[in-house]
Short mmCIF file of C-alpha atoms in Angstrom, two decimals:
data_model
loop_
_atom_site.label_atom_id
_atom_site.label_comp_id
_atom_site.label_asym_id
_atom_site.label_seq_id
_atom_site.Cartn_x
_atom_site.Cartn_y
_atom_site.Cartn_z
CA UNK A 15 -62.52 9.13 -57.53
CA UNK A 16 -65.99 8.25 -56.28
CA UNK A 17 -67.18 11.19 -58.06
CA UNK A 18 -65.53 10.27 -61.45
CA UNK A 19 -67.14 6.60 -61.16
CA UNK A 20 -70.84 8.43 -60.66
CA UNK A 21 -69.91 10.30 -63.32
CA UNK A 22 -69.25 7.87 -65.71
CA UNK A 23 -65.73 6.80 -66.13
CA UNK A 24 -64.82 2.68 -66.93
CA UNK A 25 -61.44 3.00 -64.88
CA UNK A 26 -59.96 4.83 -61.93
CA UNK A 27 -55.80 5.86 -62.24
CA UNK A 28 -53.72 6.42 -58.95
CA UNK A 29 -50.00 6.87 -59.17
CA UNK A 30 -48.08 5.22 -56.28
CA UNK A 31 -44.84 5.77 -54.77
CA UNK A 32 -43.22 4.90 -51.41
CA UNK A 33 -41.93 5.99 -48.41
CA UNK A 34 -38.82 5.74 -46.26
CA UNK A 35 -40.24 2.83 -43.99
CA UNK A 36 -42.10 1.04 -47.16
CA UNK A 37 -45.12 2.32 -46.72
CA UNK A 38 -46.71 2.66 -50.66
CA UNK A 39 -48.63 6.04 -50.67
CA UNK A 40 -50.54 7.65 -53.41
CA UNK A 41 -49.02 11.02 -55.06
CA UNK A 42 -47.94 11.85 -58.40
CA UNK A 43 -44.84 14.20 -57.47
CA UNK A 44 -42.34 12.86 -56.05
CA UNK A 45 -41.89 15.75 -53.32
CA UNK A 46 -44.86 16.76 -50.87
CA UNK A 47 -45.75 20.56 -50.87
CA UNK A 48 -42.49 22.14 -49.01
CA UNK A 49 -40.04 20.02 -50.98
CA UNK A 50 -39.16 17.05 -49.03
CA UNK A 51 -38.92 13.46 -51.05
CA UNK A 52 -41.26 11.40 -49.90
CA UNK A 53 -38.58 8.77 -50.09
CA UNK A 54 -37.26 10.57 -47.14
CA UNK A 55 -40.48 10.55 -45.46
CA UNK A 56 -41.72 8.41 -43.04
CA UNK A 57 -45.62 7.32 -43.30
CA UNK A 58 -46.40 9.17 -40.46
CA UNK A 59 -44.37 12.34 -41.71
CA UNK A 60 -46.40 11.79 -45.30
CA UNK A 61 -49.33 11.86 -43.26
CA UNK A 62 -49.02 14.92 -41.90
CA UNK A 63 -48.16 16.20 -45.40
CA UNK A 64 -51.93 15.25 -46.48
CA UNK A 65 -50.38 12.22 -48.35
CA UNK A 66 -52.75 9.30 -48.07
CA UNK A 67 -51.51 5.50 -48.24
CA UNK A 68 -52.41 3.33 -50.56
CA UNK A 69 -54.25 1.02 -48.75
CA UNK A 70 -56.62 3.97 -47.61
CA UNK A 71 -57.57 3.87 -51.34
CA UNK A 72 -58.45 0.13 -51.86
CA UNK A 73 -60.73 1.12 -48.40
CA UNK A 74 -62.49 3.70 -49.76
CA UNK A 75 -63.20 1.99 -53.33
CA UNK A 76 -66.22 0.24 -53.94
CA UNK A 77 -65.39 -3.46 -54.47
CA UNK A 78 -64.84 -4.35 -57.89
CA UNK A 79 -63.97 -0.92 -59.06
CA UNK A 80 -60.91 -1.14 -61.90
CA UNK A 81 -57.81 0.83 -61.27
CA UNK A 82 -55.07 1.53 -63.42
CA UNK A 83 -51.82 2.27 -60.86
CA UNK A 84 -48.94 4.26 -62.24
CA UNK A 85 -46.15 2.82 -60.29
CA UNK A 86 -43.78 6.04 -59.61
CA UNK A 87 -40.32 4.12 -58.83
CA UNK A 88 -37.74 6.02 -57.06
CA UNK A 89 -34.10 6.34 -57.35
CA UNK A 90 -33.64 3.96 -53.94
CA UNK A 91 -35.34 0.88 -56.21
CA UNK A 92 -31.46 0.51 -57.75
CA UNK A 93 -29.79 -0.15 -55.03
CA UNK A 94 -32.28 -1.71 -52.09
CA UNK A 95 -32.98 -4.91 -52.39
CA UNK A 96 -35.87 -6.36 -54.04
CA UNK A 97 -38.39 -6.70 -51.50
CA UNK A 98 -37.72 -3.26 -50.58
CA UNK A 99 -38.45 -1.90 -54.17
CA UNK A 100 -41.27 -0.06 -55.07
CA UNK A 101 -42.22 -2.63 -57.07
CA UNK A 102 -41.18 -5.44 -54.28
CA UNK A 103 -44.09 -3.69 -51.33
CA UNK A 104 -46.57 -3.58 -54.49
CA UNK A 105 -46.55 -6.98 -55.59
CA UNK A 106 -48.90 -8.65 -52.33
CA UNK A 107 -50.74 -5.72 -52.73
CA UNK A 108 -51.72 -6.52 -56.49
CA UNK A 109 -52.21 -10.51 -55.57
CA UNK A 110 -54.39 -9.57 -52.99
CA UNK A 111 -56.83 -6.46 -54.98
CA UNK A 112 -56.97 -8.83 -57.48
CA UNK A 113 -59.85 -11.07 -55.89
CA UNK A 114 -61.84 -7.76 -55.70
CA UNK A 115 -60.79 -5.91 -59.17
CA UNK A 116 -59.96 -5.84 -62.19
CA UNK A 117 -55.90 -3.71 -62.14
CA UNK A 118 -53.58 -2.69 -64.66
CA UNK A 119 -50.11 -1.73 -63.44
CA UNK A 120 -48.63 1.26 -65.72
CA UNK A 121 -44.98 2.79 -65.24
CA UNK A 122 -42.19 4.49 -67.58
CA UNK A 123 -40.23 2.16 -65.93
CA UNK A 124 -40.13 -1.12 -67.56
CA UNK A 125 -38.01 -2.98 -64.65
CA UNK A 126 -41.15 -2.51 -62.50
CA UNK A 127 -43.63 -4.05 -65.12
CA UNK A 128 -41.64 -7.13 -65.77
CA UNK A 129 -41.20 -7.51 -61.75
CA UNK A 130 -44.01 -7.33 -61.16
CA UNK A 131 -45.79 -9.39 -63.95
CA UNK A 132 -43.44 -12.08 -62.59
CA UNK A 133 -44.81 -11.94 -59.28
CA UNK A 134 -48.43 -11.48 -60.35
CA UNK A 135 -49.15 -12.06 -63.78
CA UNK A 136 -52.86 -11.83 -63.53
CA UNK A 137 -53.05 -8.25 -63.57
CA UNK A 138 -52.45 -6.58 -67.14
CA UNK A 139 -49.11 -4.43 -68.13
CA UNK A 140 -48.76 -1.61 -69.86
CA UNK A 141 -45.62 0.81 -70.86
CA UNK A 142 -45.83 4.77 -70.51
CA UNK A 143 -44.02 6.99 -73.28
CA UNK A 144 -43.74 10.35 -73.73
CA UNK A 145 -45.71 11.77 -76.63
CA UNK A 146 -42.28 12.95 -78.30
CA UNK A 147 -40.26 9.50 -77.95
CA UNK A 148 -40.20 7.72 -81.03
CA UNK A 149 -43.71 6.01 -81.12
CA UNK A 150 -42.04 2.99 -83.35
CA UNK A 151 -39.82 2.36 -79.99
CA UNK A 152 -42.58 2.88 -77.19
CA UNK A 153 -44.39 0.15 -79.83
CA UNK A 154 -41.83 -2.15 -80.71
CA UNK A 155 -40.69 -2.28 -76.64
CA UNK A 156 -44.14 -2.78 -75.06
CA UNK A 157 -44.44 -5.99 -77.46
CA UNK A 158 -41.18 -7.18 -77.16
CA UNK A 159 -41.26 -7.14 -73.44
CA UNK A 160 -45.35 -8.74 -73.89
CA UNK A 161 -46.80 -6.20 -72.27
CA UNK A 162 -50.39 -5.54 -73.17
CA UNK A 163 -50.57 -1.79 -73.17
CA UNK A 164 -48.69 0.97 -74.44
CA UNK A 165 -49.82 4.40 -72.91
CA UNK A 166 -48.93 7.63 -74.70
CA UNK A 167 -48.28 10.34 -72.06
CA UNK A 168 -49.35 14.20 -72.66
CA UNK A 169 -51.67 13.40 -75.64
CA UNK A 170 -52.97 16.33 -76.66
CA UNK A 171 -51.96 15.81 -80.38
CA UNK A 172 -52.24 16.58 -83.67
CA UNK A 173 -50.92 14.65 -86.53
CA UNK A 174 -48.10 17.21 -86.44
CA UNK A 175 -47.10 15.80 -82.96
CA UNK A 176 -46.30 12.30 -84.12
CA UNK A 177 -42.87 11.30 -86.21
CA UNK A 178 -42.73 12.32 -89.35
CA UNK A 179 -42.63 9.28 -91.31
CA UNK A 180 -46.11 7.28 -93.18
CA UNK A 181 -46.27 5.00 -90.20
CA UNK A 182 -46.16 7.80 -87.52
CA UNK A 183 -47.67 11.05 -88.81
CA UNK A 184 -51.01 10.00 -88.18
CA UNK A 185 -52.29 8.61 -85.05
CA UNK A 186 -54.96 6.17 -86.53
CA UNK A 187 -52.06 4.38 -88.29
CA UNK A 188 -49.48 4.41 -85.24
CA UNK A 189 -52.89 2.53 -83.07
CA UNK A 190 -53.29 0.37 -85.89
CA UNK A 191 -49.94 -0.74 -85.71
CA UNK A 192 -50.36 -1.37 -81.99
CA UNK A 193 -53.34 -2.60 -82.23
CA UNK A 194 -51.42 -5.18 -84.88
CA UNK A 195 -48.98 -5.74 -82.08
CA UNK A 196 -51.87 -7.24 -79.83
CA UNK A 197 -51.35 -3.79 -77.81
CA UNK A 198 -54.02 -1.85 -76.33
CA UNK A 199 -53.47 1.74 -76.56
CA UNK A 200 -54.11 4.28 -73.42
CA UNK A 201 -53.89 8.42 -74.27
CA UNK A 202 -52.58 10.08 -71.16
CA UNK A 203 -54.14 13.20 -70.21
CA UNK A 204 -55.66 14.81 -73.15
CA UNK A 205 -57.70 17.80 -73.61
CA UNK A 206 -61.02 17.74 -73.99
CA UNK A 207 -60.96 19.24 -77.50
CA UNK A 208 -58.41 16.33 -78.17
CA UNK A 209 -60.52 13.45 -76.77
CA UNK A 210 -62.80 13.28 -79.53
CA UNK A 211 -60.24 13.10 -82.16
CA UNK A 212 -57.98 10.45 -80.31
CA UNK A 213 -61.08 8.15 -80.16
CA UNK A 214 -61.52 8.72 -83.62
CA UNK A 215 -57.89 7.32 -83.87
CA UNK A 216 -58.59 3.90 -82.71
CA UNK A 217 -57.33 4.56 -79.04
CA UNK A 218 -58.79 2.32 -76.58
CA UNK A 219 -59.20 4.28 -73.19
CA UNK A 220 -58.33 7.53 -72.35
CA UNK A 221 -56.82 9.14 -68.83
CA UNK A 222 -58.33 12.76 -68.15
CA UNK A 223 -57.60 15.50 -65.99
CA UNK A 224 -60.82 17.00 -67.05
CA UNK A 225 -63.46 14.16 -66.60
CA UNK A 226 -67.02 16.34 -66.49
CA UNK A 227 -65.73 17.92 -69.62
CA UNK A 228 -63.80 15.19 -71.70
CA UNK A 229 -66.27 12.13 -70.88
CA UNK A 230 -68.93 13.44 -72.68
CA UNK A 231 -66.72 13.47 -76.21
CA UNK A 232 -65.01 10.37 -75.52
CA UNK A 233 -68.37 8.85 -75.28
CA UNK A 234 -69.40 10.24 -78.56
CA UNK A 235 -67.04 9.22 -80.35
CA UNK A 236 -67.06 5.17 -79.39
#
């Protein structure tokens, strides 16, 4: 991450999860490498699987560094009780980060953005979709829940990848329409070929794998 901010990048992402004694740790899978939920893990254990902890992230980060966090809830969030939620643990977290940063809090699960914009509504919100779900719904819910983003996941796109429909089919109109939503628009993880061509489509931030490669035509383009 420290490389990716010398190299240029605006914002850093880190998805976060937690384990079985509440600890909130940063992985994107839910499983560590032999299979185990971390859910099932203690912190310790999770350790010792090369899993850091969240907190060991806000350490390492310079002070006023921006960072998008893609809260991963788990199946257990249904049933505990609230302040044992994924969502629950992250919410002192987010009041307290946000004297030293700028955060946006980004999930596929809308229960965890309207928790926690409850609990802390100075950070901003924003709603993940899947490429292939119905852009006019990933749209119409991020507004109608007031959210302020709307984050298209797996973006490497064409027009062919959107709806059919005159709205959909091409990706400047569907941001437009966002944008006309008071929505920011995030593209999740596209190519570097498709980074040009998404900026060129209104987006408003991209989230790459590939950052020495993709930067460079994102920054082109805007």
């Amino acid at each position: 991450m420290l490389a990716a901010l010398e190299l240029g990048v605006d914002w850093l992402e880190a998805d976060v999860t937690r384990t079985r004694d509440d600890t909130l740790v940063v992985r994107h899978n839910p499983t560590v490498e032999d299979g185990r939920f971390l859910v099932d893990l203690t912190r310790a254990e999770a350790a010792e699987a090369g899993v850091a902890a969240l907190d060991e992230l806000f350490d390492a980060l310079p002070a006023g560094a921006p960072l998008d966090l893609d809260v991963k809830s788990v199946l257990e969030d249904a049933v505990d009780p609230p302040g044992r939620r994924t969502a629950g643990l992250l919410a002192p977290v987010l009041a307290r980060e946000l004297a030293r940063r700028p955060l946006l809090v980004t999930s596929f699960d809308p229960s965890v953005l309207l928790a926690l914009r409850d609990q802390v509504p100075g950070a901003a919100y924003g709603l993940i979709a899947w490429v292939d779900f119905p852009l006019r719904h990933a749209v119409a819910t991020a507004a109608g829940l007031g959210l302020d983003v709307v984050a298209l996941h797996d973006a490497s796109f064409g027009p062919n990848r959107i709806e059919p429909g005159p709205v959909h089919r091409d990706p400047g109109t569907s941001v437009a329409v966002a944008h006309q939503a008071g929505l920011e628009v995030l593209a999740w993880c596209p190519t570097a070929e498709a980074a040009g061509p998404l900026v060129a489509a209104g987006v408003d931030a991209l989230c790459l794998n590939d950052v020495p490669a993709a930067v460079p035509a994102a920054r082109a383009g805007w």
